[in-house]
Amino acid sequence: CGIRNMALGKLLLVIFVVILANSAECKPNIVLIFADDLGFGDLSCYGHPTSTTPIIDKLASEGLVFTQFYTASPVCSPSRAALLTGRYQTRSGIYPDVFFADSVGGLPLNETTIAELLKEDGYSTAIVGKWHLGVGEGGMYLPTHQGFDSYFGIPYSHDMCPCYTCFYPNISCYDTCQVTDVGCPIFENEKIVKQPADFLTLADNYTSAARSFILTEAAKENPFFLYYASQHTHYPQFAGQQFTGSSIRGKFGDALNELDWSVGQILKALEDSKAIDNTFVFFTSDNGPSLIQQGRGGSPGLLRCGKGTTWEGGQRVPAIARWPGKIAPGKTAELGATVDILPTLATLLGIKLPPVALDGFDMAPILFENKTSNRNYYIYY
């Protein structure tokens, strides 16, 4: 009898291990692409007549396009805090302004980010690009202290540094930006690996880092979360050799083309690693276009105003969700928001929500069931 029970126990253990292994294999990868100052009307799939964004257009044709999707704030730092925590920025204190190069604060370490939730669930986590939620003494507010295993990027907006050359080979930026500050640093985890950043190679470097993370983690068969926070298309626009002069829309169009290419390279890495069919990709923007830059600041389409305002043009942004076989292609006018992403991922993965007041709603009915939104209002800050 004892031998039989031991055999049964071993069998149950094997079954348990197999179930765990299978559940790990079934966990979807998450790729969150966050454009910078990209307006509701900037993409050709959202109606812009002179933009050429074939990769993002293809993403839209294969995914669900939102026509009423909102960011939590019309400026950078608050919108990023809300995105990562699922909470209005006023709750974390990242409000109303943004962090600067000499700011001493950052996203409070007691806030729970998407990266922290996913890391606890066995995900490898990385951010590539613009952080803009503080550096702090000794780098205490950098992403590696907020749930991310790795970080590569500039920790704030690139106009918060001196900017002289923005287009190949030596075409000047539209402004010199913050000439009294030091050059933009590129961090790798908590170490500065380049300063000043070279705008002509920045998108290449970001894209290479994103692809490397995807290919490495997919080869390990680890579920992964990539937060790709592009500096495009924030002022001053920039582009490398391949995209300088590539758009009839001018320099803004050149920068947008480089963003489109980088999105394509990320998707190609997913294809090359055979992870594409098990990856939930979500593309959106941190806020509306910077209309004070006029033609160099993007387009809200037919919406009123832009960045820095709580009119529709400031907070209503493009958004596309793609997951082959899980999300049916099409368009939805249902209400969604960046604060909804954290609770949506938690529900999708069966992760317990953090024990704090959340402002996001689960978007699963919109994404997977073609049903109405759980959200019937949105508060503007």
mmCIF file of N, CA, C and O in Angstrom, residues 31-116:
data_model
loop_
_atom_site.group_PDB
_atom_site.id
_atom_site.type_symbol
_atom_site.label_atom_id
_atom_site.label_comp_id
_atom_site.label_asym_id
_atom_site.label_seq_id
_atom_site.Cartn_x
_atom_site.Cartn_y
_atom_site.Cartn_z
ATOM 1 N N VAL A 31 3.860 43.229 -25.590
ATOM 2 C CA VAL A 31 4.671 44.315 -26.152
ATOM 3 C C VAL A 31 3.808 45.575 -26.150
ATOM 4 O O VAL A 31 2.780 45.634 -26.831
ATOM 5 N N LEU A 32 4.231 46.549 -25.372
ATOM 6 C CA LEU A 32 3.515 47.819 -25.251
ATOM 7 C C LEU A 32 4.359 48.907 -25.913
ATOM 8 O O LEU A 32 5.467 49.205 -25.465
ATOM 9 N N ILE A 33 3.853 49.468 -27.000
ATOM 10 C CA ILE A 33 4.576 50.495 -27.761
ATOM 11 C C ILE A 33 3.922 51.846 -27.482
ATOM 12 O O ILE A 33 2.727 52.035 -27.731
ATOM 13 N N PHE A 34 4.717 52.766 -26.949
ATOM 14 C CA PHE A 34 4.208 54.063 -26.508
ATOM 15 C C PHE A 34 4.905 55.153 -27.311
ATOM 16 O O PHE A 34 6.084 55.459 -27.088
ATOM 17 N N ALA A 35 4.204 55.731 -28.281
ATOM 18 C CA ALA A 35 4.752 56.844 -29.054
ATOM 19 C C ALA A 35 4.708 58.113 -28.217
ATOM 20 O O ALA A 35 4.017 58.184 -27.199
ATOM 21 N N ASP A 36 5.442 59.127 -28.650
ATOM 22 C CA ASP A 36 5.583 60.367 -27.879
ATOM 23 C C ASP A 36 5.011 61.541 -28.664
ATOM 24 O O ASP A 36 5.493 61.852 -29.764
ATOM 25 N N ASP A 37 3.978 62.174 -28.110
ATOM 26 C CA ASP A 37 3.337 63.336 -28.744
ATOM 27 C C ASP A 37 2.741 63.006 -30.119
ATOM 28 O O ASP A 37 2.669 63.875 -30.990
ATOM 29 N N LEU A 38 2.335 61.779 -30.319
ATOM 30 C CA LEU A 38 1.712 61.392 -31.587
ATOM 31 C C LEU A 38 0.221 61.679 -31.508
ATOM 32 O O LEU A 38 -0.483 61.144 -30.639
ATOM 33 N N GLY A 39 -0.266 62.521 -32.417
ATOM 34 C CA GLY A 39 -1.648 62.951 -32.359
ATOM 35 C C GLY A 39 -2.638 61.960 -32.943
ATOM 36 O O GLY A 39 -2.272 61.046 -33.689
ATOM 37 N N PHE A 40 -3.904 62.174 -32.625
ATOM 38 C CA PHE A 40 -4.983 61.309 -33.108
ATOM 39 C C PHE A 40 -5.030 61.288 -34.626
ATOM 40 O O PHE A 40 -5.413 60.282 -35.232
ATOM 41 N N GLY A 41 -4.627 62.380 -35.261
ATOM 42 C CA GLY A 41 -4.704 62.453 -36.717
ATOM 43 C C GLY A 41 -3.394 62.287 -37.443
ATOM 44 O O GLY A 41 -3.302 62.612 -38.632
ATOM 45 N N ASP A 42 -2.357 61.781 -36.783
ATOM 46 C CA ASP A 42 -1.032 61.734 -37.406
ATOM 47 C C ASP A 42 -0.785 60.523 -38.294
ATOM 48 O O ASP A 42 0.037 60.579 -39.212
ATOM 49 N N LEU A 43 -1.432 59.412 -38.027
ATOM 50 C CA LEU A 43 -1.172 58.191 -38.794
ATOM 51 C C LEU A 43 -2.050 58.130 -40.033
ATOM 52 O O LEU A 43 -3.188 58.606 -40.025
ATOM 53 N N SER A 44 -1.537 57.494 -41.064
ATOM 54 C CA SER A 44 -2.353 57.378 -42.280
ATOM 55 C C SER A 44 -3.577 56.503 -42.037
ATOM 56 O O SER A 44 -4.638 56.741 -42.625
ATOM 57 N N CYS A 45 -3.474 55.517 -41.138
ATOM 58 C CA CYS A 45 -4.640 54.675 -40.842
ATOM 59 C C CYS A 45 -5.692 55.421 -40.018
ATOM 60 O O CYS A 45 -6.809 54.931 -39.846
ATOM 61 N N TYR A 46 -5.331 56.596 -39.506
ATOM 62 C CA TYR A 46 -6.295 57.463 -38.823
ATOM 63 C C TYR A 46 -6.675 58.663 -39.699
ATOM 64 O O TYR A 46 -7.275 59.611 -39.211
ATOM 65 N N GLY A 47 -6.270 58.611 -40.973
ATOM 66 C CA GLY A 47 -6.773 59.592 -41.924
ATOM 67 C C GLY A 47 -5.840 60.688 -42.377
ATOM 68 O O GLY A 47 -6.246 61.549 -43.166
ATOM 69 N N HIS A 48 -4.568 60.688 -41.937
ATOM 70 C CA HIS A 48 -3.701 61.774 -42.385
ATOM 71 C C HIS A 48 -3.364 61.587 -43.863
ATOM 72 O O HIS A 48 -2.931 60.510 -44.286
ATOM 73 N N PRO A 49 -3.526 62.629 -44.669
ATOM 74 C CA PRO A 49 -3.364 62.477 -46.129
ATOM 75 C C PRO A 49 -1.931 62.363 -46.630
ATOM 76 O O PRO A 49 -1.707 61.865 -47.733
ATOM 77 N N THR A 50 -0.939 62.819 -45.841
ATOM 78 C CA THR A 50 0.427 62.784 -46.347
ATOM 79 C C THR A 50 1.378 61.944 -45.495
ATOM 80 O O THR A 50 2.571 61.886 -45.788
ATOM 81 N N SER A 51 0.883 61.316 -44.434
ATOM 82 C CA SER A 51 1.723 60.408 -43.654
ATOM 83 C C SER A 51 1.841 59.078 -44.392
ATOM 84 O O SER A 51 0.885 58.623 -45.042
ATOM 85 N N THR A 52 3.011 58.457 -44.276
ATOM 86 C CA THR A 52 3.205 57.120 -44.842
ATOM 87 C C THR A 52 3.704 56.205 -43.718
ATOM 88 O O THR A 52 4.881 56.230 -43.379
ATOM 89 N N THR A 53 2.777 55.442 -43.172
ATOM 90 C CA THR A 53 3.109 54.549 -42.062
ATOM 91 C C THR A 53 2.623 53.133 -42.398
ATOM 92 O O THR A 53 1.692 52.615 -41.766
ATOM 93 N N PRO A 54 3.242 52.489 -43.382
ATOM 94 C CA PRO A 54 2.728 51.192 -43.837
ATOM 95 C C PRO A 54 2.765 50.089 -42.767
ATOM 96 O O PRO A 54 1.895 49.220 -42.752
ATOM 97 N N ILE A 55 3.764 50.125 -41.896
ATOM 98 C CA ILE A 55 3.871 49.079 -40.876
ATOM 99 C C ILE A 55 2.753 49.227 -39.845
ATOM 100 O O ILE A 55 2.065 48.256 -39.503
ATOM 101 N N ILE A 56 2.576 50.453 -39.339
ATOM 102 C CA ILE A 56 1.514 50.682 -38.350
ATOM 103 C C ILE A 56 0.148 50.493 -39.006
ATOM 104 O O ILE A 56 -0.794 49.989 -38.376
ATOM 105 N N ASP A 57 0.032 50.857 -40.282
ATOM 106 C CA ASP A 57 -1.223 50.609 -41.004
ATOM 107 C C ASP A 57 -1.529 49.105 -41.071
ATOM 108 O O ASP A 57 -2.672 48.685 -40.910
ATOM 109 N N LYS A 58 -0.491 48.313 -41.306
ATOM 110 C CA LYS A 58 -0.675 46.852 -41.359
ATOM 111 C C LYS A 58 -1.063 46.321 -39.985
ATOM 112 O O LYS A 58 -1.928 45.455 -39.854
ATOM 113 N N LEU A 59 -0.419 46.869 -38.945
ATOM 114 C CA LEU A 59 -0.778 46.499 -37.578
ATOM 115 C C LEU A 59 -2.255 46.793 -37.334
ATOM 116 O O LEU A 59 -2.980 45.977 -36.740
ATOM 117 N N ALA A 60 -2.715 47.948 -37.830
ATOM 118 C CA ALA A 60 -4.117 48.326 -37.668
ATOM 119 C C ALA A 60 -5.046 47.387 -38.438
ATOM 120 O O ALA A 60 -6.115 47.010 -37.948
ATOM 121 N N SER A 61 -4.636 46.989 -39.642
ATOM 122 C CA SER A 61 -5.487 46.109 -40.454
ATOM 123 C C SER A 61 -5.594 44.711 -39.847
ATOM 124 O O SER A 61 -6.569 44.005 -40.092
ATOM 125 N N GLU A 62 -4.603 44.335 -39.069
ATOM 126 C CA GLU A 62 -4.599 43.017 -38.445
ATOM 127 C C GLU A 62 -5.073 43.047 -36.991
ATOM 128 O O GLU A 62 -5.162 42.002 -36.344
ATOM 129 N N GLY A 63 -5.369 44.253 -36.490
ATOM 130 C CA GLY A 63 -5.745 44.383 -35.085
ATOM 131 C C GLY A 63 -7.031 45.163 -34.907
ATOM 132 O O GLY A 63 -7.753 45.452 -35.861
ATOM 133 N N LEU A 64 -7.285 45.519 -33.660
ATOM 134 C CA LEU A 64 -8.475 46.288 -33.312
ATOM 135 C C LEU A 64 -8.075 47.739 -33.125
ATOM 136 O O LEU A 64 -7.227 48.062 -32.290
ATOM 137 N N VAL A 65 -8.687 48.618 -33.904
ATOM 138 C CA VAL A 65 -8.379 50.047 -33.880
ATOM 139 C C VAL A 65 -9.408 50.763 -33.018
ATOM 140 O O VAL A 65 -10.621 50.658 -33.257
ATOM 141 N N PHE A 66 -8.927 51.488 -32.020
ATOM 142 C CA PHE A 66 -9.809 52.270 -31.148
ATOM 143 C C PHE A 66 -9.990 53.670 -31.722
ATOM 144 O O PHE A 66 -9.035 54.303 -32.149
ATOM 145 N N THR A 67 -11.226 54.148 -31.704
ATOM 146 C CA THR A 67 -11.490 55.524 -32.124
ATOM 147 C C THR A 67 -11.826 56.421 -30.941
ATOM 148 O O THR A 67 -11.940 57.639 -31.097
ATOM 149 N N GLN A 68 -11.997 55.827 -29.741
ATOM 150 C CA GLN A 68 -12.228 56.614 -28.526
ATOM 151 C C GLN A 68 -11.358 56.049 -27.400
ATOM 152 O O GLN A 68 -11.859 55.431 -26.465
ATOM 153 N N PHE A 69 -10.060 56.290 -27.540
ATOM 154 C CA PHE A 69 -9.098 55.822 -26.550
ATOM 155 C C PHE A 69 -8.384 57.032 -25.964
ATOM 156 O O PHE A 69 -7.971 57.930 -26.707
ATOM 157 N N TYR A 70 -8.225 57.045 -24.640
ATOM 158 C CA TYR A 70 -7.742 58.238 -23.964
ATOM 159 C C TYR A 70 -6.509 57.961 -23.104
ATOM 160 O O TYR A 70 -6.403 56.922 -22.449
ATOM 161 N N THR A 71 -5.611 58.926 -23.126
ATOM 162 C CA THR A 71 -4.490 58.899 -22.205
ATOM 163 C C THR A 71 -4.891 59.654 -20.946
ATOM 164 O O THR A 71 -5.832 60.445 -20.954
ATOM 165 N N ALA A 72 -4.178 59.401 -19.851
ATOM 166 C CA ALA A 72 -4.600 59.953 -18.572
ATOM 167 C C ALA A 72 -4.249 61.423 -18.394
ATOM 168 O O ALA A 72 -4.814 62.099 -17.537
ATOM 169 N N SER A 73 -3.318 61.908 -19.187
ATOM 170 C CA SER A 73 -2.868 63.295 -19.042
ATOM 171 C C SER A 73 -2.396 63.811 -20.392
ATOM 172 O O SER A 73 -1.900 63.037 -21.207
ATOM 173 N N PRO A 74 -2.496 65.126 -20.607
ATOM 174 C CA PRO A 74 -2.012 65.685 -21.873
ATOM 175 C C PRO A 74 -0.530 66.024 -21.871
ATOM 176 O O PRO A 74 -0.051 66.667 -22.797
ATOM 177 N N VAL A 75 0.220 65.590 -20.843
ATOM 178 C CA VAL A 75 1.671 65.783 -20.822
ATOM 179 C C VAL A 75 2.367 64.501 -20.363
ATOM 180 O O VAL A 75 1.753 63.620 -19.768
ATOM 181 N N CYS A 76 3.682 64.446 -20.599
ATOM 182 C CA CYS A 76 4.444 63.191 -20.585
ATOM 183 C C CYS A 76 4.502 62.431 -19.270
ATOM 184 O O CYS A 76 4.066 61.280 -19.182
ATOM 185 N N SER A 77 5.103 63.009 -18.227
ATOM 186 C CA SER A 77 5.325 62.246 -16.989
ATOM 187 C C SER A 77 4.032 61.761 -16.349
ATOM 188 O O SER A 77 3.920 60.578 -15.992
ATOM 189 N N PRO A 78 3.022 62.619 -16.178
ATOM 190 C CA PRO A 78 1.781 62.119 -15.589
ATOM 191 C C PRO A 78 1.134 60.997 -16.401
ATOM 192 O O PRO A 78 0.612 60.035 -15.833
ATOM 193 N N SER A 79 1.188 61.110 -17.737
ATOM 194 C CA SER A 79 0.550 60.078 -18.559
ATOM 195 C C SER A 79 1.270 58.745 -18.412
ATOM 196 O O SER A 79 0.648 57.678 -18.418
ATOM 197 N N ARG A 80 2.586 58.771 -18.246
ATOM 198 C CA ARG A 80 3.363 57.538 -18.097
ATOM 199 C C ARG A 80 3.156 56.914 -16.728
ATOM 200 O O ARG A 80 3.117 55.683 -16.588
ATOM 201 N N ALA A 81 3.039 57.750 -15.712
ATOM 202 C CA ALA A 81 2.757 57.233 -14.374
ATOM 203 C C ALA A 81 1.415 56.504 -14.358
ATOM 204 O O ALA A 81 1.281 55.407 -13.797
ATOM 205 N N ALA A 82 0.418 57.101 -14.987
ATOM 206 C CA ALA A 82 -0.914 56.497 -15.017
ATOM 207 C C ALA A 82 -0.925 55.207 -15.828
ATOM 208 O O ALA A 82 -1.555 54.212 -15.442
ATOM 209 N N LEU A 83 -0.242 55.206 -16.961
ATOM 210 C CA LEU A 83 -0.160 54.008 -17.793
ATOM 211 C C LEU A 83 0.385 52.828 -16.996
ATOM 212 O O LEU A 83 -0.181 51.725 -17.013
ATOM 213 N N LEU A 84 1.497 53.034 -16.293
ATOM 214 C CA LEU A 84 2.184 51.927 -15.637
ATOM 215 C C LEU A 84 1.533 51.485 -14.337
ATOM 216 O O LEU A 84 1.740 50.353 -13.885
ATOM 217 N N THR A 85 0.721 52.358 -13.726
ATOM 218 C CA THR A 85 0.115 52.011 -12.430
ATOM 219 C C THR A 85 -1.377 51.710 -12.502
ATOM 220 O O THR A 85 -1.939 51.165 -11.550
ATOM 221 N N GLY A 86 -2.032 52.076 -13.612
ATOM 222 C CA GLY A 86 -3.480 51.892 -13.692
ATOM 223 C C GLY A 86 -4.245 52.855 -12.806
ATOM 224 O O GLY A 86 -5.417 52.649 -12.512
ATOM 225 N N ARG A 87 -3.568 53.937 -12.397
ATOM 226 C CA ARG A 87 -4.151 54.913 -11.480
ATOM 227 C C ARG A 87 -3.957 56.324 -12.043
ATOM 228 O O ARG A 87 -2.917 56.621 -12.626
ATOM 229 N N TYR A 88 -4.968 57.169 -11.829
ATOM 230 C CA TYR A 88 -4.789 58.557 -12.226
ATOM 231 C C TYR A 88 -3.534 59.115 -11.560
ATOM 232 O O TYR A 88 -3.220 58.795 -10.398
ATOM 233 N N GLN A 89 -2.833 59.953 -12.287
ATOM 234 C CA GLN A 89 -1.546 60.479 -11.851
ATOM 235 C C GLN A 89 -1.621 61.266 -10.547
ATOM 236 O O GLN A 89 -0.631 61.369 -9.812
ATOM 237 N N THR A 90 -2.795 61.804 -10.233
ATOM 238 C CA THR A 90 -2.956 62.546 -8.980
ATOM 239 C C THR A 90 -2.775 61.626 -7.768
ATOM 240 O O THR A 90 -2.389 62.081 -6.696
ATOM 241 N N ARG A 91 -3.043 60.345 -7.928
ATOM 242 C CA ARG A 91 -2.896 59.413 -6.804
ATOM 243 C C ARG A 91 -1.425 59.175 -6.462
ATOM 244 O O ARG A 91 -1.076 58.967 -5.297
ATOM 245 N N SER A 92 -0.566 59.186 -7.471
ATOM 246 C CA SER A 92 0.857 58.954 -7.224
ATOM 247 C C SER A 92 1.632 60.260 -7.029
ATOM 248 O O SER A 92 2.820 60.229 -6.707
ATOM 249 N N GLY A 93 0.971 61.382 -7.252
ATOM 250 C CA GLY A 93 1.618 62.677 -7.072
ATOM 251 C C GLY A 93 2.406 63.148 -8.282
ATOM 252 O O GLY A 93 3.080 64.169 -8.217
ATOM 253 N N ILE A 94 2.334 62.412 -9.387
ATOM 254 C CA ILE A 94 3.045 62.822 -10.610
ATOM 255 C C ILE A 94 2.109 63.739 -11.389
ATOM 256 O O ILE A 94 1.521 63.376 -12.402
ATOM 257 N N TYR A 95 1.977 64.971 -10.901
ATOM 258 C CA TYR A 95 0.944 65.878 -11.393
ATOM 259 C C TYR A 95 1.225 67.267 -10.831
ATOM 260 O O TYR A 95 1.666 67.371 -9.680
ATOM 261 N N PRO A 96 1.038 68.353 -11.574
ATOM 262 C CA PRO A 96 0.527 68.413 -12.942
ATOM 263 C C PRO A 96 1.622 68.493 -13.997
ATOM 264 O O PRO A 96 1.332 68.425 -15.179
ATOM 265 N N ASP A 97 2.881 68.675 -13.563
ATOM 266 C CA ASP A 97 3.946 68.942 -14.532
ATOM 267 C C ASP A 97 4.793 67.692 -14.777
ATOM 268 O O ASP A 97 4.493 66.605 -14.282
ATOM 269 N N VAL A 98 5.878 67.863 -15.514
ATOM 270 C CA VAL A 98 6.746 66.753 -15.889
ATOM 271 C C VAL A 98 8.073 66.837 -15.129
ATOM 272 O O VAL A 98 8.414 67.876 -14.549
ATOM 273 N N PHE A 99 8.824 65.750 -15.138
ATOM 274 C CA PHE A 99 10.156 65.755 -14.565
ATOM 275 C C PHE A 99 11.144 66.369 -15.564
ATOM 276 O O PHE A 99 11.043 66.131 -16.772
ATOM 277 N N PHE A 100 12.108 67.104 -15.014
ATOM 278 C CA PHE A 100 13.154 67.696 -15.834
ATOM 279 C C PHE A 100 14.486 67.016 -15.517
ATOM 280 O O PHE A 100 14.579 66.176 -14.615
ATOM 281 N N ALA A 101 15.517 67.409 -16.257
ATOM 282 C CA ALA A 101 16.823 66.784 -16.074
ATOM 283 C C ALA A 101 17.351 66.963 -14.659
ATOM 284 O O ALA A 101 18.067 66.101 -14.136
ATOM 285 N N ASP A 102 16.992 68.081 -14.010
ATOM 286 C CA ASP A 102 17.488 68.341 -12.661
ATOM 287 C C ASP A 102 16.461 68.038 -11.572
ATOM 288 O O ASP A 102 16.654 68.394 -10.404
ATOM 289 N N SER A 103 15.378 67.372 -11.919
ATOM 290 C CA SER A 103 14.371 67.004 -10.913
ATOM 291 C C SER A 103 14.942 65.950 -9.970
ATOM 292 O O SER A 103 15.715 65.080 -10.375
ATOM 293 N N VAL A 104 14.536 66.014 -8.705
ATOM 294 C CA VAL A 104 15.062 65.065 -7.717
ATOM 295 C C VAL A 104 14.069 63.958 -7.383
ATOM 296 O O VAL A 104 14.436 62.947 -6.783
ATOM 297 N N GLY A 105 12.803 64.127 -7.742
ATOM 298 C CA GLY A 105 11.780 63.143 -7.404
ATOM 299 C C GLY A 105 11.593 62.091 -8.483
ATOM 300 O O GLY A 105 12.346 62.021 -9.459
ATOM 301 N N GLY A 106 10.561 61.280 -8.291
ATOM 302 C CA GLY A 106 10.253 60.239 -9.258
ATOM 303 C C GLY A 106 8.995 59.492 -8.872
ATOM 304 O O GLY A 106 8.352 59.816 -7.862
ATOM 305 N N LEU A 107 8.629 58.517 -9.665
ATOM 306 C CA LEU A 107 7.466 57.691 -9.358
ATOM 307 C C LEU A 107 7.692 57.008 -8.016
ATOM 308 O O LEU A 107 8.686 56.282 -7.844
ATOM 309 N N PRO A 108 6.811 57.213 -7.034
ATOM 310 C CA PRO A 108 7.016 56.606 -5.712
ATOM 311 C C PRO A 108 7.237 55.098 -5.803
ATOM 312 O O PRO A 108 6.545 54.401 -6.547
ATOM 313 N N LEU A 109 8.179 54.615 -5.021
ATOM 314 C CA LEU A 109 8.550 53.204 -5.099
ATOM 315 C C LEU A 109 7.471 52.291 -4.520
ATOM 316 O O LEU A 109 7.511 51.079 -4.743
ATOM 317 N N ASN A 110 6.518 52.866 -3.792
ATOM 318 C CA ASN A 110 5.431 52.026 -3.269
ATOM 319 C C ASN A 110 4.284 51.871 -4.263
ATOM 320 O O ASN A 110 3.307 51.171 -3.989
ATOM 321 N N GLU A 111 4.401 52.517 -5.437
ATOM 322 C CA GLU A 111 3.425 52.285 -6.503
ATOM 323 C C GLU A 111 3.744 50.950 -7.182
ATOM 324 O O GLU A 111 4.912 50.598 -7.358
ATOM 325 N N THR A 112 2.714 50.220 -7.572
ATOM 326 C CA THR A 112 2.904 48.942 -8.260
ATOM 327 C C THR A 112 2.736 49.149 -9.752
ATOM 328 O O THR A 112 1.688 49.596 -10.215
ATOM 329 N N THR A 113 3.770 48.821 -10.501
ATOM 330 C CA THR A 113 3.733 49.009 -11.950
ATOM 331 C C THR A 113 3.334 47.719 -12.670
ATOM 332 O O THR A 113 3.363 46.632 -12.083
ATOM 333 N N ILE A 114 2.990 47.860 -13.936
ATOM 334 C CA ILE A 114 2.717 46.692 -14.776
ATOM 335 C C ILE A 114 3.908 45.742 -14.741
ATOM 336 O O ILE A 114 3.747 44.519 -14.636
ATOM 337 N N ALA A 115 5.114 46.313 -14.822
ATOM 338 C CA ALA A 115 6.314 45.478 -14.828
ATOM 339 C C ALA A 115 6.434 44.662 -13.545
ATOM 340 O O ALA A 115 6.823 43.486 -13.578
ATOM 341 N N GLU A 116 6.118 45.262 -12.413
ATOM 342 C CA GLU A 116 6.201 44.535 -11.137
ATOM 343 C C GLU A 116 5.185 43.398 -11.080
ATOM 344 O O GLU A 116 5.501 42.294 -10.617
#
